[in-house]
Amino acid sequence: MMDIAPPVIGALVAGAFSAGLVDAIVGGGGLILIPLLMIALPTVPEPSIIATNKVASVSGTTTAAISFLRRVKVDKFLLTWAVPLALACSAGGALMVSVVDSAILRPIIIVLLLAVGTYVALKPSFGESSAITQRKAISRRRWFLALMVIGLISAYDGFFGPGTGTFLIISLTALLSRSFLESVAMTKVINVSTNAGALCVLAATGNVMWLLGFVLAIANICGSVAGARLVISRGTGFIRIMLLIVVVAMAGKLTYDLFNG
């Protein structure tokens, strides 16, 4: 591992735990850990920061996905198609990191986050469990549209990333009439693929700080377990509140970066 002072390691471990906790609930963990890594390791190139974060993220996300699959009924047919699609699209997005400046996406993502937050806040019934018992059969067109959106979001995750989990949760809830709890569970499974796809590409370029990544992964796993238990025990109302908090935080952080980056 790099020559990093123990207090800095402690701060990064705490950040990785917090990132895992938040990410397991509504996504957005990278918003915590990536800035911490950049502050703690100012001389390390950004691709290495992102790649090392992915080591922690894929570990925590896998743990959260397993926890959800044990306790929440998910659409296995959708995941059969979505998982390999997400893997391929995320890897493709990661290949674009060195070609396209991710800063061009910030204004678009800010607008989308604000739109998502406004919609969720103004429609209290969105994502409620009661909608599940009333939903009608999903048309083939909506299934195809859902897979297209999953592919686009997965490519975005490999390329840039902030808000991926949130966008997946909202998309699955809206397009397939799922509850927030179902959508969070399926999002974690899809996120395993998006993180793995991007990590494979970034690892091939030699950008990963593996030892630091493994240390942060342990903390991230612990946070993910705690987050998954909170979601399962608290339900959709808790998810809604956390979703709105994370959306506001992400929009604020990206806006700050836009004008100060």
PDB file of N, CA and C in Angstrom, residues 105-191:
ATOM      1  N   LEU A 105     -21.042  16.097 -19.072  1.00  0.00           N
ATOM      2  CA  LEU A 105     -22.285  15.475 -18.613  1.00  0.00           C
ATOM      3  C   LEU A 105     -22.863  16.140 -17.372  1.00  0.00           C
ATOM      4  N   ARG A 106     -22.072  16.911 -16.653  1.00  0.00           N
ATOM      5  CA  ARG A 106     -22.526  17.431 -15.360  1.00  0.00           C
ATOM      6  C   ARG A 106     -23.816  18.246 -15.452  1.00  0.00           C
ATOM      7  N   PRO A 107     -23.932  19.214 -16.382  1.00  0.00           N
ATOM      8  CA  PRO A 107     -25.186  19.986 -16.436  1.00  0.00           C
ATOM      9  C   PRO A 107     -26.408  19.110 -16.708  1.00  0.00           C
ATOM     10  N   ILE A 108     -26.245  18.103 -17.573  1.00  0.00           N
ATOM     11  CA  ILE A 108     -27.369  17.213 -17.901  1.00  0.00           C
ATOM     12  C   ILE A 108     -27.779  16.407 -16.678  1.00  0.00           C
ATOM     13  N   ILE A 109     -26.798  15.870 -15.965  1.00  0.00           N
ATOM     14  CA  ILE A 109     -27.089  15.044 -14.791  1.00  0.00           C
ATOM     15  C   ILE A 109     -27.736  15.873 -13.688  1.00  0.00           C
ATOM     16  N   ILE A 110     -27.290  17.117 -13.519  1.00  0.00           N
ATOM     17  CA  ILE A 110     -27.890  17.998 -12.508  1.00  0.00           C
ATOM     18  C   ILE A 110     -29.368  18.210 -12.788  1.00  0.00           C
ATOM     19  N   VAL A 111     -29.692  18.505 -14.051  1.00  0.00           N
ATOM     20  CA  VAL A 111     -31.094  18.722 -14.437  1.00  0.00           C
ATOM     21  C   VAL A 111     -31.916  17.456 -14.208  1.00  0.00           C
ATOM     22  N   LEU A 112     -31.369  16.304 -14.599  1.00  0.00           N
ATOM     23  CA  LEU A 112     -32.085  15.038 -14.417  1.00  0.00           C
ATOM     24  C   LEU A 112     -32.324  14.734 -12.938  1.00  0.00           C
ATOM     25  N   LEU A 113     -31.321  14.984 -12.113  1.00  0.00           N
ATOM     26  CA  LEU A 113     -31.468  14.738 -10.677  1.00  0.00           C
ATOM     27  C   LEU A 113     -32.550  15.622 -10.071  1.00  0.00           C
ATOM     28  N   LEU A 114     -32.556  16.892 -10.449  1.00  0.00           N
ATOM     29  CA  LEU A 114     -33.574  17.809  -9.930  1.00  0.00           C
ATOM     30  C   LEU A 114     -34.967  17.400 -10.400  1.00  0.00           C
ATOM     31  N   ALA A 115     -35.067  16.945 -11.649  1.00  0.00           N
ATOM     32  CA  ALA A 115     -36.361  16.486 -12.171  1.00  0.00           C
ATOM     33  C   ALA A 115     -36.842  15.253 -11.415  1.00  0.00           C
ATOM     34  N   VAL A 116     -35.923  14.324 -11.162  1.00  0.00           N
ATOM     35  CA  VAL A 116     -36.260  13.106 -10.414  1.00  0.00           C
ATOM     36  C   VAL A 116     -36.720  13.453  -9.003  1.00  0.00           C
ATOM     37  N   GLY A 117     -35.962  14.320  -8.330  1.00  0.00           N
ATOM     38  CA  GLY A 117     -36.311  14.711  -6.971  1.00  0.00           C
ATOM     39  C   GLY A 117     -37.664  15.384  -6.889  1.00  0.00           C
ATOM     40  N   THR A 118     -37.943  16.268  -7.840  1.00  0.00           N
ATOM     41  CA  THR A 118     -39.231  16.973  -7.859  1.00  0.00           C
ATOM     42  C   THR A 118     -40.380  16.000  -8.073  1.00  0.00           C
ATOM     43  N   TYR A 119     -40.202  15.074  -9.006  1.00  0.00           N
ATOM     44  CA  TYR A 119     -41.261  14.097  -9.305  1.00  0.00           C
ATOM     45  C   TYR A 119     -41.565  13.220  -8.093  1.00  0.00           C
ATOM     46  N   VAL A 120     -40.520  12.706  -7.453  1.00  0.00           N
ATOM     47  CA  VAL A 120     -40.709  11.831  -6.289  1.00  0.00           C
ATOM     48  C   VAL A 120     -41.361  12.597  -5.136  1.00  0.00           C
ATOM     49  N   ALA A 121     -40.937  13.852  -4.950  1.00  0.00           N
ATOM     50  CA  ALA A 121     -41.484  14.655  -3.850  1.00  0.00           C
ATOM     51  C   ALA A 121     -42.958  14.991  -4.062  1.00  0.00           C
ATOM     52  N   LEU A 122     -43.346  15.233  -5.320  1.00  0.00           N
ATOM     53  CA  LEU A 122     -44.714  15.664  -5.613  1.00  0.00           C
ATOM     54  C   LEU A 122     -45.681  14.508  -5.838  1.00  0.00           C
ATOM     55  N   LYS A 123     -45.170  13.283  -5.914  1.00  0.00           N
ATOM     56  CA  LYS A 123     -46.044  12.126  -6.133  1.00  0.00           C
ATOM     57  C   LYS A 123     -45.808  11.098  -5.023  1.00  0.00           C
ATOM     58  N   PRO A 124     -46.472  11.269  -3.885  1.00  0.00           N
ATOM     59  CA  PRO A 124     -46.240  10.388  -2.728  1.00  0.00           C
ATOM     60  C   PRO A 124     -46.514   8.910  -2.996  1.00  0.00           C
ATOM     61  N   SER A 125     -47.409   8.611  -3.941  1.00  0.00           N
ATOM     62  CA  SER A 125     -47.749   7.205  -4.207  1.00  0.00           C
ATOM     63  C   SER A 125     -46.691   6.482  -5.030  1.00  0.00           C
ATOM     64  N   PHE A 126     -45.762   7.239  -5.613  1.00  0.00           N
ATOM     65  CA  PHE A 126     -44.740   6.640  -6.471  1.00  0.00           C
ATOM     66  C   PHE A 126     -43.839   5.726  -5.654  1.00  0.00           C
ATOM     67  N   GLY A 127     -43.765   4.455  -6.061  1.00  0.00           N
ATOM     68  CA  GLY A 127     -42.893   3.505  -5.386  1.00  0.00           C
ATOM     69  C   GLY A 127     -43.496   2.822  -4.185  1.00  0.00           C
ATOM     70  N   GLU A 128     -44.795   3.073  -3.907  1.00  0.00           N
ATOM     71  CA  GLU A 128     -45.436   2.434  -2.758  1.00  0.00           C
ATOM     72  C   GLU A 128     -45.726   0.967  -3.052  1.00  0.00           C
ATOM     73  N   SER A 129     -45.715   0.155  -2.024  1.00  0.00           N
ATOM     74  CA  SER A 129     -45.946  -1.281  -2.182  1.00  0.00           C
ATOM     75  C   SER A 129     -47.329  -1.580  -2.729  1.00  0.00           C
ATOM     76  N   SER A 130     -48.313  -0.725  -2.402  1.00  0.00           N
ATOM     77  CA  SER A 130     -49.684  -0.977  -2.835  1.00  0.00           C
ATOM     78  C   SER A 130     -49.817  -0.987  -4.347  1.00  0.00           C
ATOM     79  N   ALA A 131     -48.909  -0.289  -5.020  1.00  0.00           N
ATOM     80  CA  ALA A 131     -48.966  -0.239  -6.481  1.00  0.00           C
ATOM     81  C   ALA A 131     -48.659  -1.595  -7.098  1.00  0.00           C
ATOM     82  N   ILE A 132     -47.927  -2.438  -6.371  1.00  0.00           N
ATOM     83  CA  ILE A 132     -47.528  -3.735  -6.905  1.00  0.00           C
ATOM     84  C   ILE A 132     -48.736  -4.630  -7.123  1.00  0.00           C
ATOM     85  N   THR A 133     -49.663  -4.614  -6.191  1.00  0.00           N
ATOM     86  CA  THR A 133     -50.822  -5.497  -6.298  1.00  0.00           C
ATOM     87  C   THR A 133     -51.787  -5.032  -7.378  1.00  0.00           C
ATOM     88  N   GLN A 134     -51.643  -3.787  -7.817  1.00  0.00           N
ATOM     89  CA  GLN A 134     -52.572  -3.231  -8.784  1.00  0.00           C
ATOM     90  C   GLN A 134     -51.994  -3.152 -10.195  1.00  0.00           C
ATOM     91  N   ARG A 135     -50.707  -3.458 -10.342  1.00  0.00           N
ATOM     92  CA  ARG A 135     -50.100  -3.247 -11.649  1.00  0.00           C
ATOM     93  C   ARG A 135     -50.628  -4.241 -12.688  1.00  0.00           C
ATOM     94  N   LYS A 136     -50.694  -3.780 -13.898  1.00  0.00           N
ATOM     95  CA  LYS A 136     -51.154  -4.619 -14.998  1.00  0.00           C
ATOM     96  C   LYS A 136     -49.948  -5.284 -15.664  1.00  0.00           C
ATOM     97  N   ALA A 137     -50.241  -6.199 -16.540  1.00  0.00           N
ATOM     98  CA  ALA A 137     -49.165  -6.871 -17.267  1.00  0.00           C
ATOM     99  C   ALA A 137     -48.342  -5.840 -18.034  1.00  0.00           C
ATOM    100  N   ILE A 138     -47.031  -5.988 -17.975  1.00  0.00           N
ATOM    101  CA  ILE A 138     -46.135  -5.051 -18.645  1.00  0.00           C
ATOM    102  C   ILE A 138     -46.018  -5.430 -20.117  1.00  0.00           C
ATOM    103  N   SER A 139     -46.196  -4.452 -20.992  1.00  0.00           N
ATOM    104  CA  SER A 139     -46.124  -4.716 -22.427  1.00  0.00           C
ATOM    105  C   SER A 139     -44.682  -4.982 -22.848  1.00  0.00           C
ATOM    106  N   ARG A 140     -44.538  -5.637 -24.007  1.00  0.00           N
ATOM    107  CA  ARG A 140     -43.197  -5.910 -24.526  1.00  0.00           C
ATOM    108  C   ARG A 140     -42.453  -4.614 -24.800  1.00  0.00           C
ATOM    109  N   ARG A 141     -43.182  -3.595 -25.236  1.00  0.00           N
ATOM    110  CA  ARG A 141     -42.543  -2.308 -25.529  1.00  0.00           C
ATOM    111  C   ARG A 141     -41.900  -1.722 -24.268  1.00  0.00           C
ATOM    112  N   ARG A 142     -42.597  -1.836 -23.145  1.00  0.00           N
ATOM    113  CA  ARG A 142     -42.057  -1.294 -21.900  1.00  0.00           C
ATOM    114  C   ARG A 142     -40.870  -2.124 -21.406  1.00  0.00           C
ATOM    115  N   TRP A 143     -40.915  -3.451 -21.604  1.00  0.00           N
ATOM    116  CA  TRP A 143     -39.767  -4.289 -21.253  1.00  0.00           C
ATOM    117  C   TRP A 143     -38.542  -3.870 -22.074  1.00  0.00           C
ATOM    118  N   PHE A 144     -38.760  -3.691 -23.373  1.00  0.00           N
ATOM    119  CA  PHE A 144     -37.656  -3.310 -24.255  1.00  0.00           C
ATOM    120  C   PHE A 144     -37.116  -1.933 -23.871  1.00  0.00           C
ATOM    121  N   LEU A 145     -38.029  -1.004 -23.571  1.00  0.00           N
ATOM    122  CA  LEU A 145     -37.611   0.339 -23.165  1.00  0.00           C
ATOM    123  C   LEU A 145     -36.819   0.283 -21.861  1.00  0.00           C
ATOM    124  N   ALA A 146     -37.274  -0.557 -20.935  1.00  0.00           N
ATOM    125  CA  ALA A 146     -36.570  -0.697 -19.657  1.00  0.00           C
ATOM    126  C   ALA A 146     -35.145  -1.205 -19.872  1.00  0.00           C
ATOM    127  N   LEU A 147     -34.982  -2.191 -20.755  1.00  0.00           N
ATOM    128  CA  LEU A 147     -33.646  -2.723 -21.031  1.00  0.00           C
ATOM    129  C   LEU A 147     -32.764  -1.679 -21.714  1.00  0.00           C
ATOM    130  N   MET A 148     -33.344  -0.884 -22.610  1.00  0.00           N
ATOM    131  CA  MET A 148     -32.585   0.187 -23.257  1.00  0.00           C
ATOM    132  C   MET A 148     -32.087   1.198 -22.225  1.00  0.00           C
ATOM    133  N   VAL A 149     -32.970   1.574 -21.312  1.00  0.00           N
ATOM    134  CA  VAL A 149     -32.603   2.539 -20.274  1.00  0.00           C
ATOM    135  C   VAL A 149     -31.525   1.957 -19.358  1.00  0.00           C
ATOM    136  N   ILE A 150     -31.666   0.685 -19.000  1.00  0.00           N
ATOM    137  CA  ILE A 150     -30.649   0.018 -18.171  1.00  0.00           C
ATOM    138  C   ILE A 150     -29.295   0.031 -18.879  1.00  0.00           C
ATOM    139  N   GLY A 151     -29.291  -0.234 -20.185  1.00  0.00           N
ATOM    140  CA  GLY A 151     -28.052  -0.207 -20.950  1.00  0.00           C
ATOM    141  C   GLY A 151     -27.403   1.167 -20.955  1.00  0.00           C
ATOM    142  N   LEU A 152     -28.211   2.210 -21.152  1.00  0.00           N
ATOM    143  CA  LEU A 152     -27.692   3.578 -21.171  1.00  0.00           C
ATOM    144  C   LEU A 152     -27.130   3.976 -19.808  1.00  0.00           C
ATOM    145  N   ILE A 153     -27.872   3.654 -18.751  1.00  0.00           N
ATOM    146  CA  ILE A 153     -27.412   3.998 -17.402  1.00  0.00           C
ATOM    147  C   ILE A 153     -26.137   3.228 -17.058  1.00  0.00           C
ATOM    148  N   SER A 154     -26.046   1.984 -17.507  1.00  0.00           N
ATOM    149  CA  SER A 154     -24.850   1.173 -17.253  1.00  0.00           C
ATOM    150  C   SER A 154     -23.627   1.757 -17.955  1.00  0.00           C
ATOM    151  N   ALA A 155     -23.806   2.210 -19.194  1.00  0.00           N
ATOM    152  CA  ALA A 155     -22.709   2.855 -19.918  1.00  0.00           C
ATOM    153  C   ALA A 155     -22.281   4.132 -19.200  1.00  0.00           C
ATOM    154  N   TYR A 156     -23.264   4.870 -18.711  1.00  0.00           N
ATOM    155  CA  TYR A 156     -22.981   6.085 -17.944  1.00  0.00           C
ATOM    156  C   TYR A 156     -22.185   5.755 -16.679  1.00  0.00           C
ATOM    157  N   ASP A 157     -22.517   4.651 -16.021  1.00  0.00           N
ATOM    158  CA  ASP A 157     -21.813   4.262 -14.799  1.00  0.00           C
ATOM    159  C   ASP A 157     -20.348   3.958 -15.084  1.00  0.00           C
ATOM    160  N   GLY A 158     -20.081   3.281 -16.193  1.00  0.00           N
ATOM    161  CA  GLY A 158     -18.700   2.985 -16.544  1.00  0.00           C
ATOM    162  C   GLY A 158     -17.909   4.222 -16.912  1.00  0.00           C
ATOM    163  N   PHE A 159     -18.598   5.223 -17.455  1.00  0.00           N
ATOM    164  CA  PHE A 159     -17.937   6.434 -17.943  1.00  0.00           C
ATOM    165  C   PHE A 159     -17.797   7.510 -16.872  1.00  0.00           C
ATOM    166  N   PHE A 160     -18.871   7.729 -16.097  1.00  0.00           N
ATOM    167  CA  PHE A 160     -18.897   8.839 -15.142  1.00  0.00           C
ATOM    168  C   PHE A 160     -19.363   8.360 -13.770  1.00  0.00           C
ATOM    169  N   GLY A 161     -20.637   7.988 -13.626  1.00  0.00           N
ATOM    170  CA  GLY A 161     -21.084   7.266 -12.446  1.00  0.00           C
ATOM    171  C   GLY A 161     -22.037   7.878 -11.454  1.00  0.00           C
ATOM    172  N   PRO A 162     -21.846   9.152 -11.013  1.00  0.00           N
ATOM    173  CA  PRO A 162     -22.709   9.675  -9.956  1.00  0.00           C
ATOM    174  C   PRO A 162     -24.199   9.589 -10.281  1.00  0.00           C
ATOM    175  N   GLY A 163     -24.965   9.006  -9.370  1.00  0.00           N
ATOM    176  CA  GLY A 163     -26.411   8.914  -9.567  1.00  0.00           C
ATOM    177  C   GLY A 163     -26.885   7.658 -10.253  1.00  0.00           C
ATOM    178  N   THR A 164     -25.966   6.750 -10.577  1.00  0.00           N
ATOM    179  CA  THR A 164     -26.354   5.529 -11.299  1.00  0.00           C
ATOM    180  C   THR A 164     -27.433   4.744 -10.561  1.00  0.00           C
ATOM    181  N   GLY A 165     -27.198   4.461  -9.281  1.00  0.00           N
ATOM    182  CA  GLY A 165     -28.175   3.700  -8.509  1.00  0.00           C
ATOM    183  C   GLY A 165     -29.517   4.395  -8.435  1.00  0.00           C
ATOM    184  N   THR A 166     -29.487   5.702  -8.232  1.00  0.00           N
ATOM    185  CA  THR A 166     -30.725   6.481  -8.150  1.00  0.00           C
ATOM    186  C   THR A 166     -31.499   6.415  -9.455  1.00  0.00           C
ATOM    187  N   PHE A 167     -30.803   6.595 -10.572  1.00  0.00           N
ATOM    188  CA  PHE A 167     -31.472   6.552 -11.878  1.00  0.00           C
ATOM    189  C   PHE A 167     -32.055   5.169 -12.164  1.00  0.00           C
ATOM    190  N   LEU A 168     -31.339   4.120 -11.765  1.00  0.00           N
ATOM    191  CA  LEU A 168     -31.858   2.764 -11.967  1.00  0.00           C
ATOM    192  C   LEU A 168     -33.108   2.520 -11.124  1.00  0.00           C
ATOM    193  N   ILE A 169     -33.080   2.952  -9.878  1.00  0.00           N
ATOM    194  CA  ILE A 169     -34.245   2.772  -8.997  1.00  0.00           C
ATOM    195  C   ILE A 169     -35.470   3.471  -9.573  1.00  0.00           C
ATOM    196  N   ILE A 170     -35.302   4.718  -9.974  1.00  0.00           N
ATOM    197  CA  ILE A 170     -36.424   5.486 -10.524  1.00  0.00           C
ATOM    198  C   ILE A 170     -36.919   4.862 -11.824  1.00  0.00           C
ATOM    199  N   SER A 171     -36.008   4.434 -12.688  1.00  0.00           N
ATOM    200  CA  SER A 171     -36.393   3.858 -13.984  1.00  0.00           C
ATOM    201  C   SER A 171     -37.171   2.560 -13.813  1.00  0.00           C
ATOM    202  N   LEU A 172     -36.693   1.678 -12.947  1.00  0.00           N
ATOM    203  CA  LEU A 172     -37.381   0.403 -12.726  1.00  0.00           C
ATOM    204  C   LEU A 172     -38.746   0.622 -12.082  1.00  0.00           C
ATOM    205  N   THR A 173     -38.820   1.575 -11.171  1.00  0.00           N
ATOM    206  CA  THR A 173     -40.095   1.875 -10.513  1.00  0.00           C
ATOM    207  C   THR A 173     -41.100   2.432 -11.508  1.00  0.00           C
ATOM    208  N   ALA A 174     -40.644   3.355 -12.359  1.00  0.00           N
ATOM    209  CA  ALA A 174     -41.548   4.020 -13.300  1.00  0.00           C
ATOM    210  C   ALA A 174     -41.938   3.129 -14.478  1.00  0.00           C
ATOM    211  N   LEU A 175     -40.963   2.462 -15.076  1.00  0.00           N
ATOM    212  CA  LEU A 175     -41.232   1.703 -16.301  1.00  0.00           C
ATOM    213  C   LEU A 175     -41.892   0.358 -16.042  1.00  0.00           C
ATOM    214  N   LEU A 176     -41.574  -0.258 -14.899  1.00  0.00           N
ATOM    215  CA  LEU A 176     -42.077  -1.607 -14.631  1.00  0.00           C
ATOM    216  C   LEU A 176     -43.021  -1.670 -13.430  1.00  0.00           C
ATOM    217  N   SER A 177     -43.436  -0.504 -12.945  1.00  0.00           N
ATOM    218  CA  SER A 177     -44.413  -0.419 -11.843  1.00  0.00           C
ATOM    219  C   SER A 177     -43.979  -1.212 -10.620  1.00  0.00           C
ATOM    220  N   ARG A 178     -42.714  -1.097 -10.258  1.00  0.00           N
ATOM    221  CA  ARG A 178     -42.198  -1.797  -9.086  1.00  0.00           C
ATOM    222  C   ARG A 178     -42.272  -0.900  -7.855  1.00  0.00           C
ATOM    223  N   SER A 179     -42.248  -1.519  -6.679  1.00  0.00           N
ATOM    224  CA  SER A 179     -42.115  -0.741  -5.448  1.00  0.00           C
ATOM    225  C   SER A 179     -40.659  -0.309  -5.319  1.00  0.00           C
ATOM    226  N   PHE A 180     -40.411   0.690  -4.474  1.00  0.00           N
ATOM    227  CA  PHE A 180     -39.034   1.108  -4.244  1.00  0.00           C
ATOM    228  C   PHE A 180     -38.186  -0.056  -3.731  1.00  0.00           C
ATOM    229  N   LEU A 181     -38.759  -0.878  -2.859  1.00  0.00           N
ATOM    230  CA  LEU A 181     -37.999  -1.993  -2.293  1.00  0.00           C
ATOM    231  C   LEU A 181     -37.578  -2.981  -3.377  1.00  0.00           C
ATOM    232  N   GLU A 182     -38.503  -3.338  -4.263  1.00  0.00           N
ATOM    233  CA  GLU A 182     -38.163  -4.229  -5.379  1.00  0.00           C
ATOM    234  C   GLU A 182     -37.112  -3.594  -6.282  1.00  0.00           C
ATOM    235  N   SER A 183     -37.300  -2.301  -6.568  1.00  0.00           N
ATOM    236  CA  SER A 183     -36.379  -1.607  -7.475  1.00  0.00           C
ATOM    237  C   SER A 183     -34.978  -1.514  -6.893  1.00  0.00           C
ATOM    238  N   VAL A 184     -34.892  -1.243  -5.582  1.00  0.00           N
ATOM    239  CA  VAL A 184     -33.580  -1.190  -4.930  1.00  0.00           C
ATOM    240  C   VAL A 184     -32.895  -2.551  -5.010  1.00  0.00           C
ATOM    241  N   ALA A 185     -33.647  -3.619  -4.756  1.00  0.00           N
ATOM    242  CA  ALA A 185     -33.078  -4.969  -4.802  1.00  0.00           C
ATOM    243  C   ALA A 185     -32.541  -5.295  -6.195  1.00  0.00           C
ATOM    244  N   MET A 186     -33.325  -5.009  -7.233  1.00  0.00           N
ATOM    245  CA  MET A 186     -32.876  -5.293  -8.600  1.00  0.00           C
ATOM    246  C   MET A 186     -31.725  -4.381  -9.009  1.00  0.00           C
ATOM    247  N   THR A 187     -31.764  -3.137  -8.532  1.00  0.00           N
ATOM    248  CA  THR A 187     -30.685  -2.199  -8.839  1.00  0.00           C
ATOM    249  C   THR A 187     -29.350  -2.696  -8.306  1.00  0.00           C
ATOM    250  N   LYS A 188     -29.346  -3.268  -7.103  1.00  0.00           N
ATOM    251  CA  LYS A 188     -28.094  -3.772  -6.533  1.00  0.00           C
ATOM    252  C   LYS A 188     -27.508  -4.891  -7.389  1.00  0.00           C
ATOM    253  N   VAL A 189     -28.372  -5.763  -7.902  1.00  0.00           N
ATOM    254  CA  VAL A 189     -27.895  -6.859  -8.758  1.00  0.00           C
ATOM    255  C   VAL A 189     -27.301  -6.293 -10.049  1.00  0.00           C
ATOM    256  N   ILE A 190     -28.006  -5.342 -10.647  1.00  0.00           N
ATOM    257  CA  ILE A 190     -27.514  -4.718 -11.884  1.00  0.00           C
ATOM    258  C   ILE A 190     -26.221  -3.956 -11.611  1.00  0.00           C
ATOM    259  N   ASN A 191     -26.145  -3.294 -10.455  1.00  0.00           N
ATOM    260  CA  ASN A 191     -24.949  -2.538 -10.092  1.00  0.00           C
ATOM    261  C   ASN A 191     -23.711  -3.411  -9.957  1.00  0.00           C
TER     262      ASN A 191
END
